[in-house]
Short mmCIF file of C-alpha atoms and ligand atoms in Angstrom, two decimals:
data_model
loop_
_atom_site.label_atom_id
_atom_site.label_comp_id
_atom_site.label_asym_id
_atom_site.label_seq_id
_atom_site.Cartn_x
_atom_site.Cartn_y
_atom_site.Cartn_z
CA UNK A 1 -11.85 -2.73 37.06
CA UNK A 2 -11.51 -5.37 34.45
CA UNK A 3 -12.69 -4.46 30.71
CA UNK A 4 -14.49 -6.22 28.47
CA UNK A 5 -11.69 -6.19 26.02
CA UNK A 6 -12.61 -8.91 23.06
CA UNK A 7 -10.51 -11.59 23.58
CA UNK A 8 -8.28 -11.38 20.64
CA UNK A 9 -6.77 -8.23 21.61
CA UNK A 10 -5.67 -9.38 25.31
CA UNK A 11 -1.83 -8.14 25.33
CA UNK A 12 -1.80 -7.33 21.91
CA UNK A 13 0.16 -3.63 20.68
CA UNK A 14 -0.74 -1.22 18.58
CA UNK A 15 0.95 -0.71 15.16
CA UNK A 16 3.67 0.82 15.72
CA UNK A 17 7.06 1.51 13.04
CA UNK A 18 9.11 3.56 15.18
CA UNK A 19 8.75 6.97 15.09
CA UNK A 20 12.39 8.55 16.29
CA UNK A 21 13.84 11.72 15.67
CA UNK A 22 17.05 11.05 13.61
CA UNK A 23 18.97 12.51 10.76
CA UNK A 24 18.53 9.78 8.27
CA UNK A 25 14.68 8.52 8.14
CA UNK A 26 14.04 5.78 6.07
CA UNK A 27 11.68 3.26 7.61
CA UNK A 28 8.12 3.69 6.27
CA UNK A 29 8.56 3.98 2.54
CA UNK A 30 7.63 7.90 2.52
CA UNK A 31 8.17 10.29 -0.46
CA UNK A 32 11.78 12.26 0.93
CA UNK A 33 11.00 15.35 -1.02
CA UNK A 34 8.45 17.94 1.02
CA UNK A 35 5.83 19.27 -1.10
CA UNK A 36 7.40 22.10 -3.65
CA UNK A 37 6.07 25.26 -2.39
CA UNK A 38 3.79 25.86 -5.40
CA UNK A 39 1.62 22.82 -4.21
CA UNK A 40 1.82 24.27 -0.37
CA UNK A 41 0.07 27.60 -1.83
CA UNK A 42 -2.28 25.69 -3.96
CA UNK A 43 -3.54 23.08 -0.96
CA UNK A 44 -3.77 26.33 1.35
CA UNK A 45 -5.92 28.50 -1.19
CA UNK A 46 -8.12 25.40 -1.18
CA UNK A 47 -8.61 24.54 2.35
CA UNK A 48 -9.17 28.46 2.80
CA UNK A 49 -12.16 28.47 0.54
CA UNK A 50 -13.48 25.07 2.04
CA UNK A 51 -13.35 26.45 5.29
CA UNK A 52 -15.44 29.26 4.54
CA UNK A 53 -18.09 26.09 4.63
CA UNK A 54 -16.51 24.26 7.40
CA UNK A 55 -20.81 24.43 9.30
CA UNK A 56 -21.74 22.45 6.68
CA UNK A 57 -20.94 19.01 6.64
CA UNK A 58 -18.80 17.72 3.51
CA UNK A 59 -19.85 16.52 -0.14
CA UNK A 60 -20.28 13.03 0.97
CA UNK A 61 -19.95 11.59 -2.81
CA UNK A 62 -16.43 13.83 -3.19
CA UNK A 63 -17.47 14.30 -6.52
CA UNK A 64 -14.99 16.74 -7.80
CA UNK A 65 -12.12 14.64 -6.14
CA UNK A 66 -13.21 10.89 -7.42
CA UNK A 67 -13.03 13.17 -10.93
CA UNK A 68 -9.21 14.38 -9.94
CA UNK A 69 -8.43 10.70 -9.10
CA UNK A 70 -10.08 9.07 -12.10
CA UNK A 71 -7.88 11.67 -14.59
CA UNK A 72 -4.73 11.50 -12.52
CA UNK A 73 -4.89 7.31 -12.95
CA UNK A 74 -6.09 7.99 -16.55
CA UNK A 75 -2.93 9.98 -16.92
CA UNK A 76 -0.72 7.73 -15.14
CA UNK A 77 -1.57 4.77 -16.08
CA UNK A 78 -3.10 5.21 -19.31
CA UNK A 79 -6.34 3.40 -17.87
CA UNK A 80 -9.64 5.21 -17.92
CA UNK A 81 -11.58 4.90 -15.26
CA UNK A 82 -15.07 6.78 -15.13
CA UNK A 83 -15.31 8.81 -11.83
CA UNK A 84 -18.47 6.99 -10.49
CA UNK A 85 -16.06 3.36 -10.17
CA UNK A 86 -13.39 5.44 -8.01
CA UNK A 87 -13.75 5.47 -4.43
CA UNK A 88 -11.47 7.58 -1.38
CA UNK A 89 -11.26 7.29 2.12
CA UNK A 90 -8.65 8.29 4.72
CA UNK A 91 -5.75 6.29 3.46
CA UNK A 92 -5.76 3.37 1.66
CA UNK A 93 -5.72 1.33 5.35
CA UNK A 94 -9.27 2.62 5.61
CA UNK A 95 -10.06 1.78 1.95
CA UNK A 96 -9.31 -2.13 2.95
CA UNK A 97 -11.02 -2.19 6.30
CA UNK A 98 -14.24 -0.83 4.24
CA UNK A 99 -13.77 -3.27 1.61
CA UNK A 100 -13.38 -6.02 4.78
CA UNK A 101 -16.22 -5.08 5.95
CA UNK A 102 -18.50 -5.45 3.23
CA UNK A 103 -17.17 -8.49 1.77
CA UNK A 104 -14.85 -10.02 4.75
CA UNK A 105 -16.96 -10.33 8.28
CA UNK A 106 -17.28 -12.97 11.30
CA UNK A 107 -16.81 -16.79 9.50
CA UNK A 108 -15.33 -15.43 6.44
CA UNK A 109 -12.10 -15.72 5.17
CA UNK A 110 -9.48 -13.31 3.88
CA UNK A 111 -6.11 -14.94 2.55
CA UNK A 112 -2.83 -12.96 1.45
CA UNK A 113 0.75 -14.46 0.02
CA UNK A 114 3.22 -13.65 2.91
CA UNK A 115 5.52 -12.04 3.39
CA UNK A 116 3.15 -9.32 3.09
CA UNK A 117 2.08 -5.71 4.65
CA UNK A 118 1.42 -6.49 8.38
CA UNK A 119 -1.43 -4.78 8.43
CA UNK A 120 -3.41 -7.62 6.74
CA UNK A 121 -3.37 -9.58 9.40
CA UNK A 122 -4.70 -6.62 11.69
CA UNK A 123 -7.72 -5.39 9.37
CA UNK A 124 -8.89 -9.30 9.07
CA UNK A 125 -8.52 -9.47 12.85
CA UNK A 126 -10.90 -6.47 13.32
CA UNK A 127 -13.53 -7.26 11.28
CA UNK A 128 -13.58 -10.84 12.87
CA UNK A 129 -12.09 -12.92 10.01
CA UNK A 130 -10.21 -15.44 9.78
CA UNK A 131 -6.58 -14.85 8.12
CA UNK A 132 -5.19 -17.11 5.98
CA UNK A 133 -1.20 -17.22 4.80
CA UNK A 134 -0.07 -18.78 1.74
CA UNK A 135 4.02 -18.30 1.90
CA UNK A 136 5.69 -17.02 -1.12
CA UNK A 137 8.35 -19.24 -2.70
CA UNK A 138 12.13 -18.42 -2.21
CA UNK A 139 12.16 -15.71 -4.76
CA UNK A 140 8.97 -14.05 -2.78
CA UNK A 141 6.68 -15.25 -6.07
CA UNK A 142 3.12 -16.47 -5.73
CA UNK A 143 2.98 -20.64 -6.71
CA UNK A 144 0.63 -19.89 -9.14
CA UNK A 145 0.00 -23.12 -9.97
CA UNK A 146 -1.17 -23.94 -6.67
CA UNK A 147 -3.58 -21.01 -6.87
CA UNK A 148 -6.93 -22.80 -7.79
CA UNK A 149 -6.66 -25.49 -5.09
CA UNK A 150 -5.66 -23.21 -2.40
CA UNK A 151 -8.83 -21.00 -3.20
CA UNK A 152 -10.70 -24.29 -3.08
CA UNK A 153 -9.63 -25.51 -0.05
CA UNK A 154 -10.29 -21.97 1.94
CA UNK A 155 -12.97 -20.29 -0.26
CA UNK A 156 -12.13 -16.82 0.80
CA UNK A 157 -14.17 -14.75 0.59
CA UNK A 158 -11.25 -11.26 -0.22
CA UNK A 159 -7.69 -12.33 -1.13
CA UNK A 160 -5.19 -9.26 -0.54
CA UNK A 161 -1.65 -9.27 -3.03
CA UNK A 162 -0.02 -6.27 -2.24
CA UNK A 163 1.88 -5.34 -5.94
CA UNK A 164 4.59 -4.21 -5.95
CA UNK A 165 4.96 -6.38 -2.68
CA UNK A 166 5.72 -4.54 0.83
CA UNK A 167 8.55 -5.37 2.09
CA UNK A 168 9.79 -7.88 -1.07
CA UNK A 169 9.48 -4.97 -3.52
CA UNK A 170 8.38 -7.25 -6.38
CA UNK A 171 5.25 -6.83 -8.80
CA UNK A 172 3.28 -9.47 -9.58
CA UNK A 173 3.35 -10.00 -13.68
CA UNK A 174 -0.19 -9.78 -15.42
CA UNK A 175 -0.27 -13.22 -16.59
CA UNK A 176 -0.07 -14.30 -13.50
CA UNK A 177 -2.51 -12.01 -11.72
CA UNK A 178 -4.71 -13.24 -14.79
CA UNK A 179 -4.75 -16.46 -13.43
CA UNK A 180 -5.27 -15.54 -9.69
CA UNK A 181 -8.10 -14.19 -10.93
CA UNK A 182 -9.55 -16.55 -13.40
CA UNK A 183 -8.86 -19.07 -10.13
CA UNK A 184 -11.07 -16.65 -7.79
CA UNK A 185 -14.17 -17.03 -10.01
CA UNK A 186 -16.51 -19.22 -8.18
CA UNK A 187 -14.26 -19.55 -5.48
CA UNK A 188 -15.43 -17.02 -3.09
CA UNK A 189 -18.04 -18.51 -0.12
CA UNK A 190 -21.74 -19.65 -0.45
CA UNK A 191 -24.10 -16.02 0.25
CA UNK A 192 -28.17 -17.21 0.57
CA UNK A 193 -27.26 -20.81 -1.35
CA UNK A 194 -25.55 -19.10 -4.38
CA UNK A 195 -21.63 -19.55 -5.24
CA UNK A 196 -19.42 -16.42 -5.21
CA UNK A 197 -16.17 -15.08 -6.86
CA UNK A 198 -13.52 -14.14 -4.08
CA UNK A 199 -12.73 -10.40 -4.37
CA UNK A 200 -9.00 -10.09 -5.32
CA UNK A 201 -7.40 -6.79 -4.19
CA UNK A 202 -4.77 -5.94 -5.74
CA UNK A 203 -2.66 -3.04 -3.53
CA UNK A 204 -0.74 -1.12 -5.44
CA UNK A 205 0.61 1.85 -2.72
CA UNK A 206 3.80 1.53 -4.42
CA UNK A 207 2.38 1.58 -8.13
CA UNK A 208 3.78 4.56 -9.26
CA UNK A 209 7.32 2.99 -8.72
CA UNK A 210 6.80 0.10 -11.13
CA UNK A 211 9.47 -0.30 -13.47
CA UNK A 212 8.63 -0.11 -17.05
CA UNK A 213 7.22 -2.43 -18.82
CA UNK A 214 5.60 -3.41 -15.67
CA UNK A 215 1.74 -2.84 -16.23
CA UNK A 216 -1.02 -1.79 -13.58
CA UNK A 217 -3.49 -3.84 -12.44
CA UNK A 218 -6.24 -1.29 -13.39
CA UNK A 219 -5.48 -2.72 -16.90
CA UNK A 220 -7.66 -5.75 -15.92
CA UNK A 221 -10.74 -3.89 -14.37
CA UNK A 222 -12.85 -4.01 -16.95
CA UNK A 223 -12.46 -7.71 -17.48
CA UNK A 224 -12.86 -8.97 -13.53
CA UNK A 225 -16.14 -6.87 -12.04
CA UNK A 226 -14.59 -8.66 -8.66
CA UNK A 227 -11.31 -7.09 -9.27
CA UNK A 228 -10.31 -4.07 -6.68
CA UNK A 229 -7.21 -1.75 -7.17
CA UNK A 230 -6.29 0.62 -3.93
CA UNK A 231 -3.52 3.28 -4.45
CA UNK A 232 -2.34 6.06 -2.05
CA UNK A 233 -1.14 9.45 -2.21
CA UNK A 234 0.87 8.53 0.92
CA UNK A 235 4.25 7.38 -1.35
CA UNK A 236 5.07 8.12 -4.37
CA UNK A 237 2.49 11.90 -4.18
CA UNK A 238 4.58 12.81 -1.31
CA UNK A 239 1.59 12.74 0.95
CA UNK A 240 1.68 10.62 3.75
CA UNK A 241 0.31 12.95 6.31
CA UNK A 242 -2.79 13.76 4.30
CA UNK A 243 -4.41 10.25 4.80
CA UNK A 244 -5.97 9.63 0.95
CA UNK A 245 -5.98 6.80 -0.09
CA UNK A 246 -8.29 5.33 -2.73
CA UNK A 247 -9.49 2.61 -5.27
CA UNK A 248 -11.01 1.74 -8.28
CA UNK A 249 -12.94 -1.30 -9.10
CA UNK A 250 -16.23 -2.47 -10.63
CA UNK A 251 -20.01 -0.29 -10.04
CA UNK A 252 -21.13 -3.03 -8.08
CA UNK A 253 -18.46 -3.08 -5.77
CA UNK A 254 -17.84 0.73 -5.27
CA UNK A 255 -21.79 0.75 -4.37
CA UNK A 256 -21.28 -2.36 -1.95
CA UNK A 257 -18.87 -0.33 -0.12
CA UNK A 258 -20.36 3.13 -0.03
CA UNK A 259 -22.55 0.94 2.11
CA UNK A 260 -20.41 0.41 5.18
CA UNK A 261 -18.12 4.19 5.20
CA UNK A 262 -19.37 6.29 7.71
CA UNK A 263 -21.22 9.25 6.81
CA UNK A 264 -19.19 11.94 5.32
CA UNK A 265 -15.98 9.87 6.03
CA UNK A 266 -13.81 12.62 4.11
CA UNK A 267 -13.48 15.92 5.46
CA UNK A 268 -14.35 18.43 3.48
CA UNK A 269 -10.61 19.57 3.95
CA UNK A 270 -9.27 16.34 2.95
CA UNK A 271 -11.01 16.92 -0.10
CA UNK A 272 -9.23 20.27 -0.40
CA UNK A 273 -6.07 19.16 0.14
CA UNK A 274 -6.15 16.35 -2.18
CA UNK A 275 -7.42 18.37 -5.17
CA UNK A 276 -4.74 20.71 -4.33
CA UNK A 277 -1.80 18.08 -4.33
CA UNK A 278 -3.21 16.42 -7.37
CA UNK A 279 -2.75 19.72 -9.32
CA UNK A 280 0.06 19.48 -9.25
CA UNK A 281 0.99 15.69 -10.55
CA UNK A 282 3.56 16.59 -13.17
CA UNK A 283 6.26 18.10 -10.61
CA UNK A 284 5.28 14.74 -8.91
CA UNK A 285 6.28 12.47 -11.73
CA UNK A 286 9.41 13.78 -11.56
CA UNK A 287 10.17 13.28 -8.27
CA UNK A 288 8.99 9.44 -9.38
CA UNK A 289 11.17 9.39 -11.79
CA UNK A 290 14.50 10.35 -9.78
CA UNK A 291 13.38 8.13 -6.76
CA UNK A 292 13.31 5.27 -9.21
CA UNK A 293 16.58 6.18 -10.47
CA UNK A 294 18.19 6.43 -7.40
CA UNK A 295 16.62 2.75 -6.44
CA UNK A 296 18.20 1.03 -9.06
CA UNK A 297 21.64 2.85 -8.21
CA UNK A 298 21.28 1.99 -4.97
CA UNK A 299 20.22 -1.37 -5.51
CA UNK A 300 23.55 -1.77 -7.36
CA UNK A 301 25.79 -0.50 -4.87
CA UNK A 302 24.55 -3.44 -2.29
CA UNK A 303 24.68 -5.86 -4.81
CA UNK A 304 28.57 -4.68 -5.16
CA UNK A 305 28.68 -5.26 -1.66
CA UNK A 306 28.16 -8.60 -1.52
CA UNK A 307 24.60 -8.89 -0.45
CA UNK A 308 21.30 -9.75 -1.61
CA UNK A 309 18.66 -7.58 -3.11
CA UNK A 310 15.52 -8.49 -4.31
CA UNK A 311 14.02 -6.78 -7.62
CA UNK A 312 12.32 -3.79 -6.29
CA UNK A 313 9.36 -2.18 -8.37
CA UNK A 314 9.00 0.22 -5.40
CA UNK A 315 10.05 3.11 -3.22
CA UNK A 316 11.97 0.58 -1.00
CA UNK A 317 14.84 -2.36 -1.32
CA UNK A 318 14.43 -5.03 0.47
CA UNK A 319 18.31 -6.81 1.40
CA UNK A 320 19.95 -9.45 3.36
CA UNK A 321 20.91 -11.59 4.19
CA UNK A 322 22.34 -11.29 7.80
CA UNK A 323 22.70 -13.99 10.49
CA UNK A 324 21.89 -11.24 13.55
CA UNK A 325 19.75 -8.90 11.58
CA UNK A 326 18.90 -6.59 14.75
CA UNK A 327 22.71 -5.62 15.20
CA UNK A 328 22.78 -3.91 11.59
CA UNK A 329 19.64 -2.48 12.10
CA UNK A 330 20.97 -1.11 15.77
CA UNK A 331 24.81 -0.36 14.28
CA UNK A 332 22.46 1.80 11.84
CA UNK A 333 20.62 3.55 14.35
CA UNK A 334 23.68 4.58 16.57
CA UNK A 335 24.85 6.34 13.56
CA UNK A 336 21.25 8.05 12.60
CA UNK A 337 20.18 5.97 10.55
CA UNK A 338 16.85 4.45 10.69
CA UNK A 339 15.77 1.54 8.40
CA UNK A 340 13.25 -1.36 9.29
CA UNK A 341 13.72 -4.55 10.57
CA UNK A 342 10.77 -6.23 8.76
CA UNK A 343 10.11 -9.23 6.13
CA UNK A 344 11.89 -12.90 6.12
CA UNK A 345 14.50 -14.22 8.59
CA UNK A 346 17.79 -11.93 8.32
CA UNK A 347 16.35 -9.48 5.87
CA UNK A 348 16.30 -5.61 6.32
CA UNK A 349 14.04 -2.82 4.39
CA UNK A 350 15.55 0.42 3.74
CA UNK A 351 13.64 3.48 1.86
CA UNK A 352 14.78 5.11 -0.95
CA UNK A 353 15.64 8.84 0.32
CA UNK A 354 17.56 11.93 -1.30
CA UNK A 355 20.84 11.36 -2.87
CA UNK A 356 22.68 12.15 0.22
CA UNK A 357 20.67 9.74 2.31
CA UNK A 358 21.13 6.78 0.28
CA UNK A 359 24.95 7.89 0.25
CA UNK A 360 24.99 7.91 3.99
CA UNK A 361 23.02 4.83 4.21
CA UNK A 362 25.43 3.11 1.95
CA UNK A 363 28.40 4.45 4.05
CA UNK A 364 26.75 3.61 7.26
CA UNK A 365 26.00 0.06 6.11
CA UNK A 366 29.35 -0.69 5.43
CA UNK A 367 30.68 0.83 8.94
CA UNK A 368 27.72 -1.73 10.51
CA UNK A 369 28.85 -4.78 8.77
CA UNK A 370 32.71 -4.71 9.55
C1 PLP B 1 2.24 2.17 2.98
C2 PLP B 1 1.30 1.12 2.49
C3 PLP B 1 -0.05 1.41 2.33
C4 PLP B 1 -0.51 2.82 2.55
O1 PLP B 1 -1.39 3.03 3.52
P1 PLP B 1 -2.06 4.47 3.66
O2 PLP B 1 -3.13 4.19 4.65
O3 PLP B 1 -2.62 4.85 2.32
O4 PLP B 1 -1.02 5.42 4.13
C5 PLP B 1 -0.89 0.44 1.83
N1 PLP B 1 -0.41 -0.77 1.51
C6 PLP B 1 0.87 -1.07 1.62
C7 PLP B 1 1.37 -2.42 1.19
C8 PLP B 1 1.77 -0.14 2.14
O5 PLP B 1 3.06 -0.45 2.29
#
């Protein structure tokens, strides 16, 4: 039998981070701390009561949850954002294919700053676009100089900036983003004769974990109607397994996209679950709080080491340099201890995890490098 697979994906993989059953996980950037179990009761009353409606298919315009979303950014990141410009899907992957979709497509271009989140790549892939890398400089920055005539020359049509950057760790400042965006005006491909802006996304999964002083891109949404900013409760709300992710940007392109989601995208216990999680956002902030704590402590601790670390406005540190990479990250493993072998040439990513796991981490390291 021979399938017509589309070309593109002849001997390709699926994602894949490993998924291994060891004492020490800290690969994919999750939240360490299991939901308290005040937010466990609250999710399950919730789902209860929306199951009682489970023959009826879900609110398909969320409406109570978009309101939960907009408050909890409002609170957050002192932003307000009125419900109607917030938008949810099942993790903020699914946010960016929809936003691909409308915007991206076959002959279209969507460009990123790499090293970025591998999944770019992938989402441009399936929506038939070309994918265009820009590298980052040495320190993992974005030439912004460079900016204007890069957008020129490609004229994407989305450009993707993951802030804080996955696996570098590093926010992009405003004044800069302020310029990627002034650049994108205009830049964006010809639609029916008429110029477009690119749409700049600006992906802030890791947002919570900005340092401070660090500002959130939502602070520029009402200035750039092209501007798009996805979070996700998968990090720093502890969440990963509920698959929430969301966004907020401009009318017009909240409307463009509610084009392309499939009907009633969002179980109705999705919903549930996600109003019940975000009730609870103030045991959450703590939890923030200490994980960025710990960061910087353990950020300090490799620096005393000897290594490199780059500044890390996430959940994650991103180190190096080593000439055989692999044989850390394997000396790791034999012990339990599972980081990821991801970003530049002899770089490794580990995730910030309880006390104790960032203890045995650090003591596990050194055992790997001697
Ligand atoms: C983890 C991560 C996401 C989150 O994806 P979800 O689908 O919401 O779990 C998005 N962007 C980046 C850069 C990430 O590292």
């Amino acid at each position: 039998m021979t399938l017509p697979l589309r070309e593109e994906f002849i001997g390709q993989e699926p994602y894949g981070a490993p998924q291994l059953q060891v004492s020490v996980v800290l690969n994919t950037n999750e939240n360490p701390y299991p939901p308290e179990s005040k937010v466990i009761d609250e999710i399950a009353r919730r789902v209860a009561s929306a199951s009682a409606n489970l023959n009826r298919y879900p609110d398909r315009e969320f409406t109570e949850l978009k309101e939960g979303l907009a408050k909890y950014l409002a609170a957050e990141s002192g932003v307000a954002v009125p419900a109607s410009q917030v938008w949810a899907a099942n993790g903020s992957n699914e946010i960016m294919l929809q936003i691909l979709q409308a915007f991206a497509g076959p002959a279209r271009t969507v460009l990123t700053f790499s090293p970025s989140y591998s999944m770019y790549q992938e989402y441009a892939r399936n929506v038939y676009s070309d994918f265009v890398e820009i590298p980052r400089g040495d320190d993992f920055s974005i030439n912004i100089a460079e900016a204007p005539s890069i957008f020129a020359d490609h004229k994407p049509s989305v450009v993707l900036i993951a802030s804080p950057n996955n696996p570098t760790g590093t926010a992009i400042e405003q004044a800069e983003l302020r310029k990627i965006l002034d650049a994108s005006i205009g830049c964006g491909p010809e639609v029916g004769g008429r110029v477009t802006d690119a749409i700049v996304v600006v992906d802030e999964a890791y947002g919570e974990f900005r340092r401070d002083g660090v500002p959130s891109a939502l602070e520029l949404l009402a200035e750039y109607p092209n501007l798009i900013v996805t979070r996700t409760m998968s990090k720093a709300f502890g969440a990963a397994g509920l698959r929430l992710g969301y966004m907020a940007a401009s009318q017009e392109i909240v409307d463009s996209v509610r084009i392309v989601r499939l009907p009633y995208h969002l179980s109705a216990v999705s919903q549930a679950a996600a109003l019940g999680a975000l009730s609870h956002r103030d045991s959450l902030m703590k939890q923030v709080n200490q994980i960025r704590t710990d960061r910087d402590h353990l950020s300090q601790s490799l620096e005393k080491m000897g290594l490199e670390v780059a500044t890390s406005d996430a959940n994650f540190i991103m180190f190096g340099t080593f000439t055989d990479r692999h044989k850390i990250w394997q000396r790791l493993l034999d012990q339990g201890i599972l980081i990821r072998e991801v970003g530049p040439d002899g770089w490794l990513r580990v995730s910030i995890g309880t006390p104790h796991e960032n203890e045995a981490f650090v003591t596990g390291l050194k055992e790997a490098m001697k």
